[in-house]
């Protein structure tokens, strides 16, 4: 028999007096300061929109005396996670967060995945950032929100590169590629050699893949750098460095002076990766299924194409 879907509990019609007092004393008293701190971090006017009647429905009656402290802890846990997120992703992270959380509000809600839900997670619904709790674990792991923000924000379509990929390009590609380009220029004798990562096309292809490699977005820039670094190693192994004949042969075959990374549906002979010369460009090719596999082999056999 198929398992029935999870049905959220209805909100409580009225909270006990002791519960209301605890919320007033331990949450409401801190709410304005917490909203102010979040607003300063994000640069927008931010609101805490927690509905106590909805959340308390999942709290055992014996524990309903300390609800205010629980709400306070949820929000403080979010603030700690937000600071960590902004420290890593900076202004781009702030812009992505504000674009996704268009209502500039936070709530605490039951995770409608039911029994399969993690103890704590998050999503964005109708522009509201929602801290989600497992229906049997309300109030647990409230400070364990560091891994919640990025997935919640990235799940909201914004167009262009996702935040994780932009961060990887900036820190794991752009900061290092100039030195590598100079090394490849020396090896090939092509002083103005072009390394074209083809970011936009590759990103689109990976996004559209039915089963893209896990964590490809977080490593997007790193992988492209890895392919070009693998190319450098292959050029050295094949003897291009200080060999005028090989350098001249490469220059003749490569009038565009360009090495370009490209994802194709299938490589020749189902190879993990390959290099092909096409219209004066050297394409470093692989497939979505073999993305980030054997990057040190990219460019193997180039000398045989000349």
mmCIF file of C-alpha atoms in Angstrom:
data_model
loop_
_atom_site.group_PDB
_atom_site.id
_atom_site.type_symbol
_atom_site.label_atom_id
_atom_site.label_comp_id
_atom_site.label_asym_id
_atom_site.label_seq_id
_atom_site.Cartn_x
_atom_site.Cartn_y
_atom_site.Cartn_z
ATOM 1 C CA UNK A 1 0.000 0.000 0.000
ATOM 2 C CA UNK A 2 1.418 3.384 -0.997
ATOM 3 C CA UNK A 3 2.391 5.676 1.810
ATOM 4 C CA UNK A 4 0.090 8.681 2.127
ATOM 5 C CA UNK A 5 1.530 12.147 1.651
ATOM 6 C CA UNK A 6 2.257 14.327 4.639
ATOM 7 C CA UNK A 7 -0.591 16.573 5.797
ATOM 8 C CA UNK A 8 0.432 19.628 7.849
ATOM 9 C CA UNK A 9 -1.343 20.194 11.123
ATOM 10 C CA UNK A 10 -3.770 23.098 11.332
ATOM 11 C CA UNK A 11 -2.540 26.124 13.326
ATOM 12 C CA UNK A 12 -3.605 26.303 16.951
ATOM 13 C CA UNK A 13 -6.592 28.583 17.415
ATOM 14 C CA UNK A 14 -5.186 30.050 20.627
ATOM 15 C CA UNK A 15 -1.887 29.733 22.451
ATOM 16 C CA UNK A 16 -1.766 29.129 26.207
ATOM 17 C CA UNK A 17 -1.077 32.198 28.313
ATOM 18 C CA UNK A 18 2.293 30.882 29.487
ATOM 19 C CA UNK A 19 3.332 30.322 25.873
ATOM 20 C CA UNK A 20 2.277 33.798 24.818
ATOM 21 C CA UNK A 21 4.192 35.286 27.747
ATOM 22 C CA UNK A 22 7.356 33.366 26.862
ATOM 23 C CA UNK A 23 7.111 34.536 23.255
ATOM 24 C CA UNK A 24 6.687 38.127 24.430
ATOM 25 C CA UNK A 25 9.572 37.985 26.891
ATOM 26 C CA UNK A 26 12.109 35.944 24.908
ATOM 27 C CA UNK A 27 11.258 36.564 21.264
ATOM 28 C CA UNK A 28 9.267 39.750 20.819
ATOM 29 C CA UNK A 29 11.705 41.656 23.037
ATOM 30 C CA UNK A 30 14.575 40.715 20.685
ATOM 31 C CA UNK A 31 12.680 40.808 17.398
ATOM 32 C CA UNK A 32 13.372 44.436 16.479
ATOM 33 C CA UNK A 33 17.095 44.059 17.168
ATOM 34 C CA UNK A 34 17.258 40.867 15.109
ATOM 35 C CA UNK A 35 15.392 42.473 12.210
ATOM 36 C CA UNK A 36 17.750 45.427 12.383
ATOM 37 C CA UNK A 37 20.838 43.194 12.316
ATOM 38 C CA UNK A 38 19.574 41.191 9.339
ATOM 39 C CA UNK A 39 18.584 44.400 7.535
ATOM 40 C CA UNK A 40 22.088 45.814 7.967
ATOM 41 C CA UNK A 41 23.666 42.604 6.682
ATOM 42 C CA UNK A 42 21.465 42.530 3.586
ATOM 43 C CA UNK A 43 21.081 46.240 2.973
ATOM 44 C CA UNK A 44 17.271 45.990 2.827
ATOM 45 C CA UNK A 45 14.467 46.324 5.351
ATOM 46 C CA UNK A 46 13.950 42.755 6.573
ATOM 47 C CA UNK A 47 11.011 41.334 8.523
ATOM 48 C CA UNK A 48 10.607 38.312 10.788
ATOM 49 C CA UNK A 49 7.260 36.764 9.891
ATOM 50 C CA UNK A 50 7.055 33.708 12.137
ATOM 51 C CA UNK A 51 3.524 32.477 12.852
ATOM 52 C CA UNK A 52 3.647 31.025 16.395
ATOM 53 C CA UNK A 53 0.293 29.263 16.083
ATOM 54 C CA UNK A 54 1.532 27.241 13.114
ATOM 55 C CA UNK A 55 4.826 26.210 14.707
ATOM 56 C CA UNK A 56 3.554 25.482 18.220
ATOM 57 C CA UNK A 57 1.145 22.908 16.791
ATOM 58 C CA UNK A 58 4.185 20.626 16.414
ATOM 59 C CA UNK A 59 5.537 21.206 19.916
ATOM 60 C CA UNK A 60 4.574 18.752 22.634
ATOM 61 C CA UNK A 61 2.325 20.347 25.228
ATOM 62 C CA UNK A 62 4.893 19.824 28.005
ATOM 63 C CA UNK A 63 7.405 21.923 26.044
ATOM 64 C CA UNK A 64 5.192 24.831 25.074
ATOM 65 C CA UNK A 65 6.428 26.978 27.951
ATOM 66 C CA UNK A 66 9.728 27.844 26.180
ATOM 67 C CA UNK A 67 8.610 28.704 22.653
ATOM 68 C CA UNK A 68 9.986 32.249 22.732
ATOM 69 C CA UNK A 69 13.488 30.965 23.348
ATOM 70 C CA UNK A 70 13.121 28.487 20.499
ATOM 71 C CA UNK A 71 12.099 31.190 18.024
ATOM 72 C CA UNK A 72 14.949 33.358 19.220
ATOM 73 C CA UNK A 73 17.372 30.477 18.636
ATOM 74 C CA UNK A 74 16.055 29.794 15.140
ATOM 75 C CA UNK A 75 16.602 33.418 14.159
ATOM 76 C CA UNK A 76 20.043 33.619 15.787
ATOM 77 C CA UNK A 77 21.024 30.432 13.977
ATOM 78 C CA UNK A 78 19.940 32.011 10.714
ATOM 79 C CA UNK A 79 21.934 35.175 11.455
ATOM 80 C CA UNK A 80 25.086 33.147 12.087
ATOM 81 C CA UNK A 81 24.574 31.247 8.833
ATOM 82 C CA UNK A 82 23.855 34.460 6.925
ATOM 83 C CA UNK A 83 27.083 36.042 8.155
ATOM 84 C CA UNK A 84 29.047 32.983 7.017
ATOM 85 C CA UNK A 85 27.278 33.001 3.640
ATOM 86 C CA UNK A 86 27.984 36.703 3.076
ATOM 87 C CA UNK A 87 31.587 36.337 4.202
ATOM 88 C CA UNK A 88 32.104 33.731 1.472
ATOM 89 C CA UNK A 89 30.008 35.194 -1.336
ATOM 90 C CA UNK A 90 30.176 38.928 -0.601
ATOM 91 C CA UNK A 91 28.162 41.405 -2.635
ATOM 92 C CA UNK A 92 27.222 38.779 -5.226
ATOM 93 C CA UNK A 93 25.815 36.633 -2.453
ATOM 94 C CA UNK A 94 23.866 39.552 -1.045
ATOM 95 C CA UNK A 95 22.425 40.389 -4.457
ATOM 96 C CA UNK A 96 21.434 36.771 -5.103
ATOM 97 C CA UNK A 97 19.832 36.460 -1.677
ATOM 98 C CA UNK A 98 17.815 39.642 -2.039
ATOM 99 C CA UNK A 99 16.719 38.729 -5.565
ATOM 100 C CA UNK A 100 15.505 35.315 -4.418
ATOM 101 C CA UNK A 101 14.003 36.481 -1.110
ATOM 102 C CA UNK A 102 12.034 39.244 -2.804
ATOM 103 C CA UNK A 103 9.657 39.702 0.142
ATOM 104 C CA UNK A 104 12.624 40.329 2.489
ATOM 105 C CA UNK A 105 11.013 38.174 5.143
ATOM 106 C CA UNK A 106 11.784 35.042 7.167
ATOM 107 C CA UNK A 107 9.426 32.445 8.567
ATOM 108 C CA UNK A 108 9.683 29.093 10.312
ATOM 109 C CA UNK A 109 7.574 26.295 8.817
ATOM 110 C CA UNK A 110 7.104 22.560 8.873
ATOM 111 C CA UNK A 111 8.848 20.694 6.058
ATOM 112 C CA UNK A 112 6.073 19.192 3.958
ATOM 113 C CA UNK A 113 8.270 16.265 2.915
ATOM 114 C CA UNK A 114 7.164 14.646 6.161
ATOM 115 C CA UNK A 115 9.183 11.764 7.606
ATOM 116 C CA UNK A 116 11.845 12.034 4.891
ATOM 117 C CA UNK A 117 12.621 15.670 5.735
ATOM 118 C CA UNK A 118 15.947 16.491 7.394
ATOM 119 C CA UNK A 119 15.908 17.892 10.912
ATOM 120 C CA UNK A 120 16.457 21.401 9.578
ATOM 121 C CA UNK A 121 16.683 22.878 6.083
ATOM 122 C CA UNK A 122 15.386 25.879 4.181
ATOM 123 C CA UNK A 123 13.683 27.021 1.002
ATOM 124 C CA UNK A 124 12.254 30.159 -0.557
ATOM 125 C CA UNK A 125 8.525 30.278 -1.207
ATOM 126 C CA UNK A 126 6.731 33.288 -2.661
ATOM 127 C CA UNK A 127 9.757 35.416 -1.881
ATOM 128 C CA UNK A 128 9.928 34.401 1.798
ATOM 129 C CA UNK A 129 12.965 32.603 3.216
ATOM 130 C CA UNK A 130 11.584 29.671 5.214
ATOM 131 C CA UNK A 131 13.480 27.780 7.893
ATOM 132 C CA UNK A 132 12.036 24.278 7.655
ATOM 133 C CA UNK A 133 11.836 21.717 10.453
ATOM 134 C CA UNK A 134 10.972 18.035 10.421
ATOM 135 C CA UNK A 135 7.511 17.619 11.937
ATOM 136 C CA UNK A 136 8.938 15.425 14.704
ATOM 137 C CA UNK A 137 12.057 17.554 15.328
ATOM 138 C CA UNK A 138 10.853 21.113 15.845
ATOM 139 C CA UNK A 139 13.421 23.095 17.833
ATOM 140 C CA UNK A 140 16.294 20.697 17.050
ATOM 141 C CA UNK A 141 19.625 21.723 15.465
ATOM 142 C CA UNK A 142 18.575 25.361 15.295
ATOM 143 C CA UNK A 143 22.187 26.556 14.922
ATOM 144 C CA UNK A 144 22.977 24.048 12.145
ATOM 145 C CA UNK A 145 21.876 26.307 9.293
ATOM 146 C CA UNK A 146 25.240 26.965 7.597
ATOM 147 C CA UNK A 147 24.517 24.542 4.750
ATOM 148 C CA UNK A 148 20.924 25.671 4.284
ATOM 149 C CA UNK A 149 21.135 29.117 2.726
ATOM 150 C CA UNK A 150 22.994 28.451 -0.541
ATOM 151 C CA UNK A 151 20.782 25.544 -1.744
ATOM 152 C CA UNK A 152 17.655 27.506 -0.865
ATOM 153 C CA UNK A 153 18.814 30.563 -2.804
ATOM 154 C CA UNK A 154 20.186 28.628 -5.780
ATOM 155 C CA UNK A 155 16.858 26.813 -6.204
ATOM 156 C CA UNK A 156 15.249 30.108 -7.225
ATOM 157 C CA UNK A 157 15.798 30.702 -10.972
ATOM 158 C CA UNK A 158 17.536 34.044 -11.572
ATOM 159 C CA UNK A 159 19.146 33.519 -15.006
ATOM 160 C CA UNK A 160 22.865 33.421 -15.797
ATOM 161 C CA UNK A 161 25.431 31.619 -13.675
ATOM 162 C CA UNK A 162 24.408 30.439 -10.246
ATOM 163 C CA UNK A 163 26.213 31.949 -7.281
ATOM 164 C CA UNK A 164 28.354 28.879 -6.613
ATOM 165 C CA UNK A 165 29.608 28.823 -10.206
ATOM 166 C CA UNK A 166 30.326 32.560 -10.251
ATOM 167 C CA UNK A 167 32.316 32.155 -7.056
ATOM 168 C CA UNK A 168 34.252 29.220 -8.494
ATOM 169 C CA UNK A 169 35.049 31.130 -11.705
ATOM 170 C CA UNK A 170 36.303 34.110 -9.742
ATOM 171 C CA UNK A 171 38.358 32.263 -7.147
ATOM 172 C CA UNK A 172 39.390 29.052 -8.896
ATOM 173 C CA UNK A 173 39.840 30.241 -12.481
ATOM 174 C CA UNK A 174 40.188 33.987 -13.020
ATOM 175 C CA UNK A 175 42.722 34.459 -10.238
ATOM 176 C CA UNK A 176 45.045 31.829 -11.720
ATOM 177 C CA UNK A 177 44.519 31.641 -15.465
ATOM 178 C CA UNK A 178 46.872 34.480 -16.503
ATOM 179 C CA UNK A 179 49.944 32.693 -15.153
ATOM 180 C CA UNK A 180 48.908 29.448 -16.809
ATOM 181 C CA UNK A 181 48.292 31.233 -20.110
ATOM 182 C CA UNK A 182 51.807 32.648 -20.018
ATOM 183 C CA UNK A 183 53.250 29.182 -19.381
ATOM 184 C CA UNK A 184 51.345 27.717 -22.327
ATOM 185 C CA UNK A 185 52.488 30.638 -24.500
ATOM 186 C CA UNK A 186 56.118 29.815 -23.678
ATOM 187 C CA UNK A 187 55.624 26.099 -24.368
ATOM 188 C CA UNK A 188 53.890 26.634 -27.719
ATOM 189 C CA UNK A 189 55.762 29.717 -28.891
ATOM 190 C CA UNK A 190 52.388 31.436 -29.413
ATOM 191 C CA UNK A 191 52.888 34.638 -27.428
ATOM 192 C CA UNK A 192 49.242 35.681 -27.668
ATOM 193 C CA UNK A 193 47.700 32.237 -27.228
ATOM 194 C CA UNK A 194 44.002 32.279 -26.308
ATOM 195 C CA UNK A 195 42.492 29.991 -23.676
ATOM 196 C CA UNK A 196 38.723 30.076 -24.187
ATOM 197 C CA UNK A 197 36.843 28.379 -21.317
ATOM 198 C CA UNK A 198 33.528 28.677 -23.185
ATOM 199 C CA UNK A 199 31.801 29.186 -19.837
ATOM 200 C CA UNK A 200 28.327 30.168 -21.048
ATOM 201 C CA UNK A 201 27.876 27.298 -23.493
ATOM 202 C CA UNK A 202 29.290 24.687 -21.108
ATOM 203 C CA UNK A 203 27.169 25.957 -18.231
ATOM 204 C CA UNK A 204 24.025 25.749 -20.343
ATOM 205 C CA UNK A 205 24.899 22.231 -21.492
ATOM 206 C CA UNK A 206 25.523 21.000 -17.952
ATOM 207 C CA UNK A 207 22.309 22.611 -16.716
ATOM 208 C CA UNK A 208 20.336 20.842 -19.425
ATOM 209 C CA UNK A 209 21.951 17.459 -18.829
ATOM 210 C CA UNK A 210 19.557 14.871 -17.448
ATOM 211 C CA UNK A 211 22.117 13.716 -14.900
ATOM 212 C CA UNK A 212 24.872 16.326 -14.557
ATOM 213 C CA UNK A 213 27.863 15.436 -12.368
ATOM 214 C CA UNK A 214 27.339 16.081 -8.690
ATOM 215 C CA UNK A 215 28.641 19.399 -7.370
ATOM 216 C CA UNK A 216 29.589 20.598 -10.854
ATOM 217 C CA UNK A 217 28.289 24.080 -10.090
ATOM 218 C CA UNK A 218 30.528 24.523 -7.035
ATOM 219 C CA UNK A 219 33.576 23.390 -9.036
ATOM 220 C CA UNK A 220 32.721 25.005 -12.364
ATOM 221 C CA UNK A 221 35.722 27.343 -12.583
ATOM 222 C CA UNK A 222 38.054 24.830 -10.961
ATOM 223 C CA UNK A 223 37.304 22.177 -13.577
ATOM 224 C CA UNK A 224 37.912 24.536 -16.501
ATOM 225 C CA UNK A 225 41.245 25.532 -15.002
ATOM 226 C CA UNK A 226 42.019 21.845 -14.509
ATOM 227 C CA UNK A 227 41.486 21.111 -18.189
ATOM 228 C CA UNK A 228 43.804 23.913 -19.288
ATOM 229 C CA UNK A 229 46.371 22.821 -16.711
ATOM 230 C CA UNK A 230 46.098 19.290 -18.096
ATOM 231 C CA UNK A 231 46.684 20.709 -21.575
ATOM 232 C CA UNK A 232 49.871 22.369 -20.358
ATOM 233 C CA UNK A 233 51.124 19.050 -19.018
ATOM 234 C CA UNK A 234 50.340 17.281 -22.291
ATOM 235 C CA UNK A 235 52.131 19.943 -24.342
ATOM 236 C CA UNK A 236 55.200 19.464 -22.171
ATOM 237 C CA UNK A 237 55.036 15.660 -22.408
ATOM 238 C CA UNK A 238 54.687 15.786 -26.199
ATOM 239 C CA UNK A 239 57.820 17.899 -26.475
ATOM 240 C CA UNK A 240 56.512 21.250 -27.685
ATOM 241 C CA UNK A 241 58.692 23.216 -25.290
ATOM 242 C CA UNK A 242 61.762 24.580 -27.122
ATOM 243 C CA UNK A 243 61.080 22.458 -30.222
ATOM 244 C CA UNK A 244 60.813 24.901 -33.120
ATOM 245 C CA UNK A 245 59.504 22.320 -35.577
ATOM 246 C CA UNK A 246 56.610 21.256 -33.339
ATOM 247 C CA UNK A 247 55.821 24.852 -32.455
ATOM 248 C CA UNK A 248 55.717 25.861 -36.127
ATOM 249 C CA UNK A 249 53.485 22.909 -36.945
ATOM 250 C CA UNK A 250 51.078 23.881 -34.178
ATOM 251 C CA UNK A 251 51.046 27.517 -35.228
ATOM 252 C CA UNK A 252 50.211 26.548 -38.819
ATOM 253 C CA UNK A 253 47.358 24.296 -37.669
ATOM 254 C CA UNK A 254 46.079 26.866 -35.185
ATOM 255 C CA UNK A 255 45.637 30.211 -36.986
ATOM 256 C CA UNK A 256 43.113 31.337 -34.344
ATOM 257 C CA UNK A 257 45.751 30.666 -31.654
ATOM 258 C CA UNK A 258 42.852 29.355 -29.557
ATOM 259 C CA UNK A 259 42.336 26.354 -27.302
ATOM 260 C CA UNK A 260 38.652 26.042 -26.395
ATOM 261 C CA UNK A 261 36.838 23.715 -23.995
ATOM 262 C CA UNK A 262 33.701 22.168 -25.448
ATOM 263 C CA UNK A 263 31.150 19.620 -24.237
ATOM 264 C CA UNK A 264 29.889 17.323 -26.989
ATOM 265 C CA UNK A 265 27.262 14.595 -27.088
ATOM 266 C CA UNK A 266 29.836 11.948 -27.897
ATOM 267 C CA UNK A 267 33.583 11.830 -28.414
ATOM 268 C CA UNK A 268 35.335 9.816 -31.098
ATOM 269 C CA UNK A 269 35.401 6.175 -30.093
ATOM 270 C CA UNK A 270 33.624 7.070 -26.846
ATOM 271 C CA UNK A 271 36.846 8.475 -25.387
ATOM 272 C CA UNK A 272 36.757 10.216 -22.024
ATOM 273 C CA UNK A 273 38.096 13.337 -23.698
ATOM 274 C CA UNK A 274 39.882 14.323 -26.886
ATOM 275 C CA UNK A 275 41.419 17.200 -28.793
ATOM 276 C CA UNK A 276 40.264 18.036 -32.317
ATOM 277 C CA UNK A 277 41.311 20.731 -34.786
ATOM 278 C CA UNK A 278 38.375 22.473 -36.377
ATOM 279 C CA UNK A 279 38.309 25.770 -38.297
ATOM 280 C CA UNK A 280 41.691 26.719 -36.900
ATOM 281 C CA UNK A 281 40.654 26.117 -33.283
ATOM 282 C CA UNK A 282 41.884 23.342 -30.987
ATOM 283 C CA UNK A 283 38.834 22.035 -29.131
ATOM 284 C CA UNK A 284 39.355 20.230 -25.838
ATOM 285 C CA UNK A 285 36.292 17.992 -25.817
ATOM 286 C CA UNK A 286 34.474 15.847 -23.296
ATOM 287 C CA UNK A 287 30.885 14.851 -22.491
ATOM 288 C CA UNK A 288 28.551 15.665 -19.614
ATOM 289 C CA UNK A 289 28.894 12.092 -18.364
ATOM 290 C CA UNK A 290 32.707 12.356 -18.332
ATOM 291 C CA UNK A 291 32.958 15.956 -17.114
ATOM 292 C CA UNK A 292 35.996 16.356 -14.816
ATOM 293 C CA UNK A 293 37.293 12.873 -15.656
ATOM 294 C CA UNK A 294 40.999 12.430 -16.488
ATOM 295 C CA UNK A 295 41.641 16.149 -16.918
ATOM 296 C CA UNK A 296 45.394 15.542 -17.123
ATOM 297 C CA UNK A 297 44.880 13.586 -20.356
ATOM 298 C CA UNK A 298 43.220 16.436 -22.214
ATOM 299 C CA UNK A 299 45.260 17.285 -25.306
ATOM 300 C CA UNK A 300 46.791 13.833 -25.593
ATOM 301 C CA UNK A 301 47.679 13.027 -29.191
ATOM 302 C CA UNK A 302 47.856 16.624 -30.384
ATOM 303 C CA UNK A 303 51.197 16.084 -32.067
ATOM 304 C CA UNK A 304 49.646 13.357 -34.223
ATOM 305 C CA UNK A 305 47.133 15.853 -35.624
ATOM 306 C CA UNK A 306 49.780 18.204 -36.989
#
